[in-house]
mmCIF file of C-alpha atoms in Angstrom:
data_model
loop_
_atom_site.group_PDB
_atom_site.id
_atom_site.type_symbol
_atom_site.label_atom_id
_atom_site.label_comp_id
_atom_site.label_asym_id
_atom_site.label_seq_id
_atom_site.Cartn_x
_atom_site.Cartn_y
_atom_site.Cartn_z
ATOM 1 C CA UNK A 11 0.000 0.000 0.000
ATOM 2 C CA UNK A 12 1.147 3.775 -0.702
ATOM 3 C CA UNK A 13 -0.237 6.382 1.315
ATOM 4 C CA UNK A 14 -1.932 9.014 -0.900
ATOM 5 C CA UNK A 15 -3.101 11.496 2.201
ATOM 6 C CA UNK A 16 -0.831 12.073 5.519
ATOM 7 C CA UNK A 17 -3.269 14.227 7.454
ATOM 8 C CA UNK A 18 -4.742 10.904 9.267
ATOM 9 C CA UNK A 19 -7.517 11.154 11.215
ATOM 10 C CA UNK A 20 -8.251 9.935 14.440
ATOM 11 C CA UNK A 21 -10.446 6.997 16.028
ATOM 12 C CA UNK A 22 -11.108 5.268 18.863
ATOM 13 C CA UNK A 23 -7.897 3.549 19.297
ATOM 14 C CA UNK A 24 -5.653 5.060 16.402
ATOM 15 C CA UNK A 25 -5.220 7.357 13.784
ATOM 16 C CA UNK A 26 -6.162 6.662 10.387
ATOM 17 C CA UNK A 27 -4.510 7.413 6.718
ATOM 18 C CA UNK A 28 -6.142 7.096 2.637
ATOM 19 C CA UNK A 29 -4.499 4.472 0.657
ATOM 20 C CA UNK A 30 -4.022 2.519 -2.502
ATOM 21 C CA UNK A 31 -2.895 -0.746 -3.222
ATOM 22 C CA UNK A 32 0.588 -0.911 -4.972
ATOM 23 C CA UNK A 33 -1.224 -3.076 -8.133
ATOM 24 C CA UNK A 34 -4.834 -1.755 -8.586
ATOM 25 C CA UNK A 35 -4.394 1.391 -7.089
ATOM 26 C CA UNK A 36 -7.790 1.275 -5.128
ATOM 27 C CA UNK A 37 -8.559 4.145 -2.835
ATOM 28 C CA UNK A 38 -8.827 2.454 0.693
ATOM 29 C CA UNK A 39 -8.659 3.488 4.427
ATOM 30 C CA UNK A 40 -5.558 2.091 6.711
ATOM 31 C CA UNK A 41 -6.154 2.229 10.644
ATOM 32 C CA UNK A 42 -2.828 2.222 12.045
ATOM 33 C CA UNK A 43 -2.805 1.359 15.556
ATOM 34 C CA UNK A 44 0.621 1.631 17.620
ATOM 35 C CA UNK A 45 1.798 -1.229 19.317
ATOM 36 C CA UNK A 46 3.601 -0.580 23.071
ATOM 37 C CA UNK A 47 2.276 0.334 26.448
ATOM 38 C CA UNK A 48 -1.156 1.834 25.048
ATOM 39 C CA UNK A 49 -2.104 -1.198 22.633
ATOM 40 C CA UNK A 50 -5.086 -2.455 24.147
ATOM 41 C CA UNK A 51 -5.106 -6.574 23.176
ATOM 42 C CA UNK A 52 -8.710 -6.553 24.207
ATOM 43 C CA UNK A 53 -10.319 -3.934 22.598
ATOM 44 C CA UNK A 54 -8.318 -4.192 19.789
ATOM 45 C CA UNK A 55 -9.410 -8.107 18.902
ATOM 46 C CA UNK A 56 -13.018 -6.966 19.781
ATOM 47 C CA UNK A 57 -13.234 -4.414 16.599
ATOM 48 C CA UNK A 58 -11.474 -6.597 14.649
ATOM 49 C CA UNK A 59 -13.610 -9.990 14.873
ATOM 50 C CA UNK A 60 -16.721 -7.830 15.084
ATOM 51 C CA UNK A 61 -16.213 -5.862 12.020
ATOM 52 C CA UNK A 62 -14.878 -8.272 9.691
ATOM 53 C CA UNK A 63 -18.043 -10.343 10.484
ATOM 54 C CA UNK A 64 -20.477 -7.117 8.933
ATOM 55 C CA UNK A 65 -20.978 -6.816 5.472
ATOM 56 C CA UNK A 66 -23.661 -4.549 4.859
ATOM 57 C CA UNK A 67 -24.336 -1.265 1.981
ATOM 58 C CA UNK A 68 -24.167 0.661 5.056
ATOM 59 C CA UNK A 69 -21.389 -0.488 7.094
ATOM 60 C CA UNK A 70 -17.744 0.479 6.285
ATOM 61 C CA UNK A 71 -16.215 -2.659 4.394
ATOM 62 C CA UNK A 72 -13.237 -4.797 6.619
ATOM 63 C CA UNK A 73 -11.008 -5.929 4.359
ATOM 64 C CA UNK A 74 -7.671 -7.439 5.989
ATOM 65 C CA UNK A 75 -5.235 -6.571 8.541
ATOM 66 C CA UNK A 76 -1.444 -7.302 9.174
ATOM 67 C CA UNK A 77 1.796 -6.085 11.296
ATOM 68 C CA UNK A 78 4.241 -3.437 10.513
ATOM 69 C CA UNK A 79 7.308 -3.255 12.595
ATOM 70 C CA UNK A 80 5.099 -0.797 15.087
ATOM 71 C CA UNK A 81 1.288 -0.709 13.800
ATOM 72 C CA UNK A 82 -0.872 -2.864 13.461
ATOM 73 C CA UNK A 83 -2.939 -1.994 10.213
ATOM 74 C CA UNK A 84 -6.742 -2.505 9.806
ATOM 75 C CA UNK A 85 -7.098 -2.118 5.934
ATOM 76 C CA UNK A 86 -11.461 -0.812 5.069
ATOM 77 C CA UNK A 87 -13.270 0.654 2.527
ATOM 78 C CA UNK A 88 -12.480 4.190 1.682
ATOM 79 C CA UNK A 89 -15.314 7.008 1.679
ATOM 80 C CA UNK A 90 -14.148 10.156 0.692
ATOM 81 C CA UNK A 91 -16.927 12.360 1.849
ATOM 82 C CA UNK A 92 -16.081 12.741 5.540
ATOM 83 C CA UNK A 93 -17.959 12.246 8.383
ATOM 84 C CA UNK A 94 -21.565 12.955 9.074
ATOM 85 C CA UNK A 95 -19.939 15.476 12.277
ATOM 86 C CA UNK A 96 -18.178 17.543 9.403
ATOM 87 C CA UNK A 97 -21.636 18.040 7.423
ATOM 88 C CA UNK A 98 -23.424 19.311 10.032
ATOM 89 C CA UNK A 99 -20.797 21.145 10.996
ATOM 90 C CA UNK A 100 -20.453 22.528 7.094
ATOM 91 C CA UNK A 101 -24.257 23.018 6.378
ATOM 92 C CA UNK A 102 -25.446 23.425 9.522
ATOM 93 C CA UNK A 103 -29.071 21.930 10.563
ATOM 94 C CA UNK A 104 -30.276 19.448 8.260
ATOM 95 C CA UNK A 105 -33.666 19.492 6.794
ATOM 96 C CA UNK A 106 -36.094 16.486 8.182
ATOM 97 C CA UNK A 107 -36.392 15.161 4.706
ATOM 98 C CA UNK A 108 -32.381 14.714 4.942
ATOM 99 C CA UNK A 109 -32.152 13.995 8.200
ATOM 100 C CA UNK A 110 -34.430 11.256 7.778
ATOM 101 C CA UNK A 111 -32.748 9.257 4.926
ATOM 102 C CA UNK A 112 -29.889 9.858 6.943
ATOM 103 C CA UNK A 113 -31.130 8.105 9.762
ATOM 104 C CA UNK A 114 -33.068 5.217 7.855
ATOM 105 C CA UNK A 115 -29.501 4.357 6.608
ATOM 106 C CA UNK A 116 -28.462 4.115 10.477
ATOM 107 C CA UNK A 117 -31.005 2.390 11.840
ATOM 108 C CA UNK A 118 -30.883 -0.377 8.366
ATOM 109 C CA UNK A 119 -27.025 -0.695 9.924
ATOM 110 C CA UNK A 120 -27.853 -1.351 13.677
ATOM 111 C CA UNK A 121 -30.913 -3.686 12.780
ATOM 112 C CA UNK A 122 -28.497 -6.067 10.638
ATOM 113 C CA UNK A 123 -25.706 -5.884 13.217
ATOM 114 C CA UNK A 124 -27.943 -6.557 16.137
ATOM 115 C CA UNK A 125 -30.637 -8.544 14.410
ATOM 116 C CA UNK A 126 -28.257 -10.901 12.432
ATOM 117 C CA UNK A 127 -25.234 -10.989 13.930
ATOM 118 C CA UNK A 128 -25.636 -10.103 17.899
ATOM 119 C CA UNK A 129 -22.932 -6.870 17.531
ATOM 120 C CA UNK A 130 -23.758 -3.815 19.178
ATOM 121 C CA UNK A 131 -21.530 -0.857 18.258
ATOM 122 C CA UNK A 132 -21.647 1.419 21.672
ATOM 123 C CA UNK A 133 -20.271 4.503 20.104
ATOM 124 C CA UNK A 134 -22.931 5.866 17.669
ATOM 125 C CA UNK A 135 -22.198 9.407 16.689
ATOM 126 C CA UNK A 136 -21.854 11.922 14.141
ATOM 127 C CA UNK A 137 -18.174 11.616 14.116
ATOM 128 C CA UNK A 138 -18.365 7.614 13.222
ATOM 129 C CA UNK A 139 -20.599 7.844 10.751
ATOM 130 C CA UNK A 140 -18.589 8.085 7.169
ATOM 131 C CA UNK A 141 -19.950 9.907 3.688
ATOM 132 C CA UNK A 142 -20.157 9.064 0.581
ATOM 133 C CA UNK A 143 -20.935 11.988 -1.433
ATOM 134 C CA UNK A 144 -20.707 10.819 -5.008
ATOM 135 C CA UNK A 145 -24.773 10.792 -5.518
ATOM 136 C CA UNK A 146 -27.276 13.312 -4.828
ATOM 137 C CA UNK A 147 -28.608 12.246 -1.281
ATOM 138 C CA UNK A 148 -24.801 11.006 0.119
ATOM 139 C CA UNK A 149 -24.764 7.135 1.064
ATOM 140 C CA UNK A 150 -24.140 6.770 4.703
ATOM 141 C CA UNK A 151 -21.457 4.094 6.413
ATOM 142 C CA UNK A 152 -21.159 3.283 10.188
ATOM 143 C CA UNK A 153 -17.818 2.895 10.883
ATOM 144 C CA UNK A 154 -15.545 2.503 14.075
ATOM 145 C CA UNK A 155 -16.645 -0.629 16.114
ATOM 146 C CA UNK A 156 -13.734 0.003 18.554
ATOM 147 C CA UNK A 157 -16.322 -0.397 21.685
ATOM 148 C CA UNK A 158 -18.496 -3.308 19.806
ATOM 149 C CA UNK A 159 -19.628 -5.829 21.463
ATOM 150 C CA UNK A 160 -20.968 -9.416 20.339
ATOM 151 C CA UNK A 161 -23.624 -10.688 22.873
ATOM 152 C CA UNK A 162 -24.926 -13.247 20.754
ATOM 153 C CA UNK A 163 -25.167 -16.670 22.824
ATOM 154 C CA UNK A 164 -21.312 -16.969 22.524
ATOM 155 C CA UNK A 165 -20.680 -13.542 23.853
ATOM 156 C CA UNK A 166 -21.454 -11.698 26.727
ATOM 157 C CA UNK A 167 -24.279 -8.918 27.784
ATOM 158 C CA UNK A 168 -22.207 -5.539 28.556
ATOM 159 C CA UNK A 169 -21.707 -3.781 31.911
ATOM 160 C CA UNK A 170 -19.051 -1.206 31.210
ATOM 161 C CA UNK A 171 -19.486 2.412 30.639
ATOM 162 C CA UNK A 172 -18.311 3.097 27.213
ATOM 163 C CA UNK A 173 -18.945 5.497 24.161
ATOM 164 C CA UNK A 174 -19.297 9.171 24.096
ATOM 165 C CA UNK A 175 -20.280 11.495 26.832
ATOM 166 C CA UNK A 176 -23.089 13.192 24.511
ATOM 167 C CA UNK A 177 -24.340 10.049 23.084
ATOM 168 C CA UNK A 178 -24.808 7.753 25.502
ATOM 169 C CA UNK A 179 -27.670 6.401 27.480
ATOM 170 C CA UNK A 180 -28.905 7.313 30.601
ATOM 171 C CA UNK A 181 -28.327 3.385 31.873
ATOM 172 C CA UNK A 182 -24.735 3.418 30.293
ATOM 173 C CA UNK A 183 -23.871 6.657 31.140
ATOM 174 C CA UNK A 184 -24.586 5.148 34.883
ATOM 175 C CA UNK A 185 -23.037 1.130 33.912
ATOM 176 C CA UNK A 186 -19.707 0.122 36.010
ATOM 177 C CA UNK A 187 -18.415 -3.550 35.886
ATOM 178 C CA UNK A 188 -20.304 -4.235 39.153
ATOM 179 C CA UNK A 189 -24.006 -3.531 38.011
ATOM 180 C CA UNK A 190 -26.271 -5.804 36.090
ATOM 181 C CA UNK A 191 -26.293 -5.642 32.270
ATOM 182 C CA UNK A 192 -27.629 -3.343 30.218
ATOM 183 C CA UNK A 193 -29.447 -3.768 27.060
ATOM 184 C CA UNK A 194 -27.155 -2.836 24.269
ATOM 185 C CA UNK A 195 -29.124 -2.905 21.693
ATOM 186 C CA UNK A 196 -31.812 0.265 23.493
ATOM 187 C CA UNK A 197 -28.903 1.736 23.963
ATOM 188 C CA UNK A 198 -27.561 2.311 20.468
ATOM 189 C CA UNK A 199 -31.335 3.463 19.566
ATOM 190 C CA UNK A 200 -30.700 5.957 22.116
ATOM 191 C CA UNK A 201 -27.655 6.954 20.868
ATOM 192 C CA UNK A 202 -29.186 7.111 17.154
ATOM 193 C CA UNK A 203 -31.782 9.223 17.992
ATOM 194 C CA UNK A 204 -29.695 11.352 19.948
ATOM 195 C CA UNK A 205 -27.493 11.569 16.591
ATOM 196 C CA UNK A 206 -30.785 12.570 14.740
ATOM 197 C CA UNK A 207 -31.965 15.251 17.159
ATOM 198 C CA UNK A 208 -28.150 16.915 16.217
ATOM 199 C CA UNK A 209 -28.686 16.857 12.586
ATOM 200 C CA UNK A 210 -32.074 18.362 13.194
ATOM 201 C CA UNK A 211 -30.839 21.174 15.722
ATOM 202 C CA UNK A 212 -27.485 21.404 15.253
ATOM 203 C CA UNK A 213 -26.763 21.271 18.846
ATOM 204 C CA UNK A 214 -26.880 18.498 21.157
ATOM 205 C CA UNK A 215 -29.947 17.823 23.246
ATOM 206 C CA UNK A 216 -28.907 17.518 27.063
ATOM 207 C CA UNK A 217 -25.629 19.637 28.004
ATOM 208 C CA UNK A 218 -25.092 21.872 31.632
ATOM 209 C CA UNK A 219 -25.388 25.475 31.879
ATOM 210 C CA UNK A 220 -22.016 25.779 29.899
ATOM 211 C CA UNK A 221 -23.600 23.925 27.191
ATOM 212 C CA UNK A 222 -21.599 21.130 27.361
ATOM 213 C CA UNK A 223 -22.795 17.417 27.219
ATOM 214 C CA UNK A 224 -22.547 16.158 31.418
ATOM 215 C CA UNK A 225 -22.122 12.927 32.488
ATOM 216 C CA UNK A 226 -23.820 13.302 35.282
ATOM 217 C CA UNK A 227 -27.053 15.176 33.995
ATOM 218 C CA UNK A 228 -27.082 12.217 31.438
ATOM 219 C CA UNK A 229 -27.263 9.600 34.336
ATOM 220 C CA UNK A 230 -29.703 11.414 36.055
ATOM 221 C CA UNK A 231 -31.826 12.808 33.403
ATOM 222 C CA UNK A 232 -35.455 12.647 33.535
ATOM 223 C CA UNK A 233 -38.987 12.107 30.755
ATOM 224 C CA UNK A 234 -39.307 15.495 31.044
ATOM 225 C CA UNK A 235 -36.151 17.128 30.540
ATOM 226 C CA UNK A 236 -36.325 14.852 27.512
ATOM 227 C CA UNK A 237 -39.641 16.622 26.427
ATOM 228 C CA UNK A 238 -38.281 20.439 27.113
ATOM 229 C CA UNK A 239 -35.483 19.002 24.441
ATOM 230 C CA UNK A 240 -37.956 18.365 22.078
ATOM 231 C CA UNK A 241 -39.754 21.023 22.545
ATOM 232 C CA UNK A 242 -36.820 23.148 21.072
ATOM 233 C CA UNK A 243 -36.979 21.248 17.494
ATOM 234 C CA UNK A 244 -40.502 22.903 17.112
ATOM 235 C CA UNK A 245 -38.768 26.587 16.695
ATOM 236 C CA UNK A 246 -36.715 24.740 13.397
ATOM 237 C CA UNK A 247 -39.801 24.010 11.826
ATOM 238 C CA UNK A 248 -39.366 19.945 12.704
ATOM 239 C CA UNK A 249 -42.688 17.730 12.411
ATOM 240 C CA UNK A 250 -44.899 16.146 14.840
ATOM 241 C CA UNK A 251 -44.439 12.752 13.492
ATOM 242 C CA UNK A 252 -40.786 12.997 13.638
ATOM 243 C CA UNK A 253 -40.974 14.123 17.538
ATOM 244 C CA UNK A 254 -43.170 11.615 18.535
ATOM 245 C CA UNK A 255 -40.364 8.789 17.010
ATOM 246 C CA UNK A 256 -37.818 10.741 19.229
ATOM 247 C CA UNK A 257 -40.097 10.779 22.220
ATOM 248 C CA UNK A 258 -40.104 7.151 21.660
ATOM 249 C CA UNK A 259 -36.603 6.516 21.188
ATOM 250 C CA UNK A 260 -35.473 8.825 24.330
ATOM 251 C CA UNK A 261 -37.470 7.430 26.885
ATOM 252 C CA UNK A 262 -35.120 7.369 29.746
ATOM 253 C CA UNK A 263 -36.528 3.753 30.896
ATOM 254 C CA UNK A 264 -34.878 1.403 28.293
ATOM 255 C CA UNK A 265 -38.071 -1.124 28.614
ATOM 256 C CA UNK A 266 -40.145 2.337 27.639
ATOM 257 C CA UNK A 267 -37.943 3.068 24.520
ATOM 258 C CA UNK A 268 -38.466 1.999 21.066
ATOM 259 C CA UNK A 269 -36.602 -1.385 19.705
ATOM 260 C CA UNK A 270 -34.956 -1.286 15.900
ATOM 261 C CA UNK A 271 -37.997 -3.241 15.003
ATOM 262 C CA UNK A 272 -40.527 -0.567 16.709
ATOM 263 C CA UNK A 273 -38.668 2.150 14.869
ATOM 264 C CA UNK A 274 -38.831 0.279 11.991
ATOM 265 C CA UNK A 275 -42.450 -0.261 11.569
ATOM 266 C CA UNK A 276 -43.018 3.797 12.462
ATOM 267 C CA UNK A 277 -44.447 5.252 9.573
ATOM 268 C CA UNK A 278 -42.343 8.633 9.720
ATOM 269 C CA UNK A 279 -38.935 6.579 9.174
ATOM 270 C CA UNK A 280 -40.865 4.237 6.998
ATOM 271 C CA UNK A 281 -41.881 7.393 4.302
ATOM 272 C CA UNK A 282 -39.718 7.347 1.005
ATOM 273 C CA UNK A 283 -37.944 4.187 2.352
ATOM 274 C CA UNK A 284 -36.000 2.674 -0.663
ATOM 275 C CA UNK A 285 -36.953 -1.249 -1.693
ATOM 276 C CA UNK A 286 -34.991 -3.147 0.881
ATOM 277 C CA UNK A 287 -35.151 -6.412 -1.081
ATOM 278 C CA UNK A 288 -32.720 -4.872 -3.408
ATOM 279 C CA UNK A 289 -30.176 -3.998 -1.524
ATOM 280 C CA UNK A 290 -26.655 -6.259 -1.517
ATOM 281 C CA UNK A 291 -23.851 -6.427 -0.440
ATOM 282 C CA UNK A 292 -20.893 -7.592 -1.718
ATOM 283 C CA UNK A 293 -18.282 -9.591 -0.251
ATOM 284 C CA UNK A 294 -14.612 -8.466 0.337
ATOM 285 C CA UNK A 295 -11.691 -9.819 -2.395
ATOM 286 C CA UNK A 296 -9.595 -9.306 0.679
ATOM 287 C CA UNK A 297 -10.844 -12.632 2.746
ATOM 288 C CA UNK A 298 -8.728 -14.013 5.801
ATOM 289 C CA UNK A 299 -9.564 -17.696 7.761
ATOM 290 C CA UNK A 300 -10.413 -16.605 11.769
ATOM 291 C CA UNK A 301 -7.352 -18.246 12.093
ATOM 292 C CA UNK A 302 -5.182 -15.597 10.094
ATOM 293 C CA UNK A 303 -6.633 -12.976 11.659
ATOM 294 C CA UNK A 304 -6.308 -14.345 15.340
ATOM 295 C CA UNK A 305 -2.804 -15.045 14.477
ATOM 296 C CA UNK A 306 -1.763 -11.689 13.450
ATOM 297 C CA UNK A 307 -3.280 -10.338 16.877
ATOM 298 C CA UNK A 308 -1.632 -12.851 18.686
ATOM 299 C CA UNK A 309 1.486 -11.766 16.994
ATOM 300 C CA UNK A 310 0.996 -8.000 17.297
ATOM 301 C CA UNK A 311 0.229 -8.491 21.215
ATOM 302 C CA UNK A 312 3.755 -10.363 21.455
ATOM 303 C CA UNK A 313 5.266 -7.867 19.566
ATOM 304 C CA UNK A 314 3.845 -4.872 21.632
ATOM 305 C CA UNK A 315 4.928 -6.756 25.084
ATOM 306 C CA UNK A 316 8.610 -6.979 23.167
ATOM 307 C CA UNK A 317 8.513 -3.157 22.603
ATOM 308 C CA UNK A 318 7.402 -2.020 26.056
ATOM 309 C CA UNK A 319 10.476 -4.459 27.443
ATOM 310 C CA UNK A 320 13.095 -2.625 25.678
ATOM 311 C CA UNK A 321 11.728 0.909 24.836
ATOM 312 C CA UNK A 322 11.821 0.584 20.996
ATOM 313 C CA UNK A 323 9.905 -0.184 18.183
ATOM 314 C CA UNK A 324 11.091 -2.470 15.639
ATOM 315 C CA UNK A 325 11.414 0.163 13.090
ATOM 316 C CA UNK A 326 14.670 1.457 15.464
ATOM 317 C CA UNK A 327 16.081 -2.048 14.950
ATOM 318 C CA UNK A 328 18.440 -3.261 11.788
ATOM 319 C CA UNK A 329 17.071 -5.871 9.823
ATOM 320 C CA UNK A 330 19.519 -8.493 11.733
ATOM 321 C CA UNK A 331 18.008 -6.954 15.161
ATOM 322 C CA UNK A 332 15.114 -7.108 13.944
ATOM 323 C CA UNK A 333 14.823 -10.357 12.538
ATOM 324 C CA UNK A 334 16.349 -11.538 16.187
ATOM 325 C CA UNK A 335 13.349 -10.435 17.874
ATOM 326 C CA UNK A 336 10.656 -12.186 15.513
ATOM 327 C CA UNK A 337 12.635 -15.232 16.084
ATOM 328 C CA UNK A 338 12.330 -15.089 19.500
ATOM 329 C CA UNK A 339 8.851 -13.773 19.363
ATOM 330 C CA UNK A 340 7.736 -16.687 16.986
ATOM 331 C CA UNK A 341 10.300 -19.819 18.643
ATOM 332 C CA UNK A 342 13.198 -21.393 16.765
ATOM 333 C CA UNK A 343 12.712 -21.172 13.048
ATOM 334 C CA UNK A 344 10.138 -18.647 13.237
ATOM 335 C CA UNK A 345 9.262 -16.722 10.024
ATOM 336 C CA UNK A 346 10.036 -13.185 9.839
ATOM 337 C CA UNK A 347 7.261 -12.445 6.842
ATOM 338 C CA UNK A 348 4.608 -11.526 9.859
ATOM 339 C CA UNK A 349 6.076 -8.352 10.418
ATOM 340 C CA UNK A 350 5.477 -6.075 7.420
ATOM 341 C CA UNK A 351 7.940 -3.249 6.885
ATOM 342 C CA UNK A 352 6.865 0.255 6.255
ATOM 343 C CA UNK A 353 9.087 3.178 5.855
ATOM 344 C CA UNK A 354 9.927 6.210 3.098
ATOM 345 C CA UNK A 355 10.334 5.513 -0.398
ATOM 346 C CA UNK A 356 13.666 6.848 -1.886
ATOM 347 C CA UNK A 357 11.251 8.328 -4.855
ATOM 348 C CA UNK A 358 8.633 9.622 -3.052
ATOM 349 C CA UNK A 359 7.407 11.310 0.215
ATOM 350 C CA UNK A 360 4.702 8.442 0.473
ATOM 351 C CA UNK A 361 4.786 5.741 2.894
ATOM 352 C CA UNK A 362 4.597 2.197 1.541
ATOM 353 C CA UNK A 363 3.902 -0.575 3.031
ATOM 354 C CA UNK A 364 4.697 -3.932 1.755
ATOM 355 C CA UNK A 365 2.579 -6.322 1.680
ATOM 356 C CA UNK A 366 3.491 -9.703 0.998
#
């Protein structure tokens, strides 16, 4: 791969840089995250199972991933029409037309993760929801599954506080490893309809007399500070219908508030919603066994243990040093080929990673 863009952005647990393969030149996204003290083994395998596992129109594509000599690299689909965060922030407010095929996209994501697969993705927001702006009404892609979480029968029901202040549910917003589970899949409809009341108002919904989102007044919030919220989208002009489906969806009792199904039976989201019998998907070229994948990350937590014991990344090492450490990392006879290289090309500023 040869990096065509160097002003990466950032995710949940790394930065991220545009692409191209060496022989077809296709336009894709690499996550790079660093290996060493603040690689996170757990959260890192979680994304990575999770995601490769969705294939949906509206879901960022996984593709593959493999070790460099300090990242490891999550190769996706590229959209090159920014984030859903950087509209708003562009156009301001979105009209409830927009905002709505916006938001049927969304919720057609979340229902096939949840319904078919068991994956919640804990960190709906504006900022993780990718662009592509090529047709009139851009397509929308969910991307980011840093803080998924399968809790299909060979998984396990969440009890952690994650995701973003802003966004999250009342019950998560209170969740600690102590308390009972919550119900993952109410809480990404809150967090969905919380991302729909922003592109309506441009402005968040609950946040303290410094208008900031608080944890706090999120954990303690209450049906009727919900309701003055609402209230608010009448001054933009914003429908009835569309404020009852939010009233629904922000109940601050999760067994009060609206399922996928529910919201997908309400006639306001169901209004100029395309034929969903002919949507497909199409299956990645870039295909790796569990196996593959499982050992890469097996290899890439080795390798960031090795880093944090002497200070240095393998890029500091020669290529005899180097190929020391994979030895030992890998036993006697161990194959060096796991650790990709990536550096400067002599001929150009771009970084290129081989990829064997």
């Amino acid at each position: 791969y040869n990096t065509t863009r160097h002003n990466a952005t950032t995710g949940t647990f790394g930065s991220v840089v545009q692409a191209e393969t060496a022989d077809t030149k296709e336009q894709v996204a690499i996550k790079l995250i660093t290996l060493g003290d603040r690689f996170y083994p757990k959260y890192v395998e979680r994304e990575i199972l999770n995601h490769r596992q969705l294939v949906h129109p509206h879901i960022v594509s996984f593709k593959e991933v493999f070790l460099t000599r300090s990242h490891l690299a999550i190769v996706m689909e590229f959209v090159g029409g920014g984030t859903l965060q950087g509209w708003v922030e562009k156009h301001g407010r979105v009209p409830e037309w927009q905002a709505r095929c916006f938001f049927q996209q969304l919720v057609l994501a979340l229902h096939y993760s949840h319904k078919s697969l068991g994956i919640s993705h804990r960190d709906i927001k504006l900022g993780n929801i990718l662009l592509n702006d090529k047709y009139q009404v851009p397509i929308l892609k969910l991307c980011d599954f840093g803080y998924s979480k399968d809790y299909s029968p060979v998984g396990s029901l969440p009890k952690t506080r994650v995701g973003t202040a802003a966004y999250i549910s009342p019950e998560v917003a209170g969740a600690s490893a102590g308390n009972a589970a919550y119900d993952s899949e109410k809480a990404d409809v809150w967090s969905s309809a919380v991302t729909l009341y922003c592109m309506l108002a441009g402005r968040y919904p609950f946040m303290n007399g410094n208008k900031a989102p608080d944890l706090y007044q999120i954990k303690t919030l209450k049906d009727k500070q919900v309701d003055a919220a609402l209230d608010v989208l009448s001054e933009y002009g914003v429908s009835n219908d569309c404020k009852a489906l939010l009233k629904h969806t922000l109940r601050v009792a999760p067994n009060k508030r609206y399922g996928l199904d529910q919201i997908m039976e309400n006639s306001w989201y169901r209004e100029y919603l395309p034929d969903l019998s002919k949507m497909v998907s199409r299956k990645t070229e870039y295909d790796q066994s569990d196996e593959e994948v499982r050992l890469v990350l097996s290899q890439a937590e080795r390798l960031s243990r090795k880093i944090i014991e002497t200070g240095s990344a393998l890029d500091e090492f020669d290529d005899e040093m180097a190929a020391e450490v994979a030895d030992e990392l890998l036993g006697s006879g161990g194959d060096f080929s796991f650790i990709r290289r990536h550096g400067r090309s002599k001929d150009t500023d771009d970084m290129t990673i081989e990829h064997q």
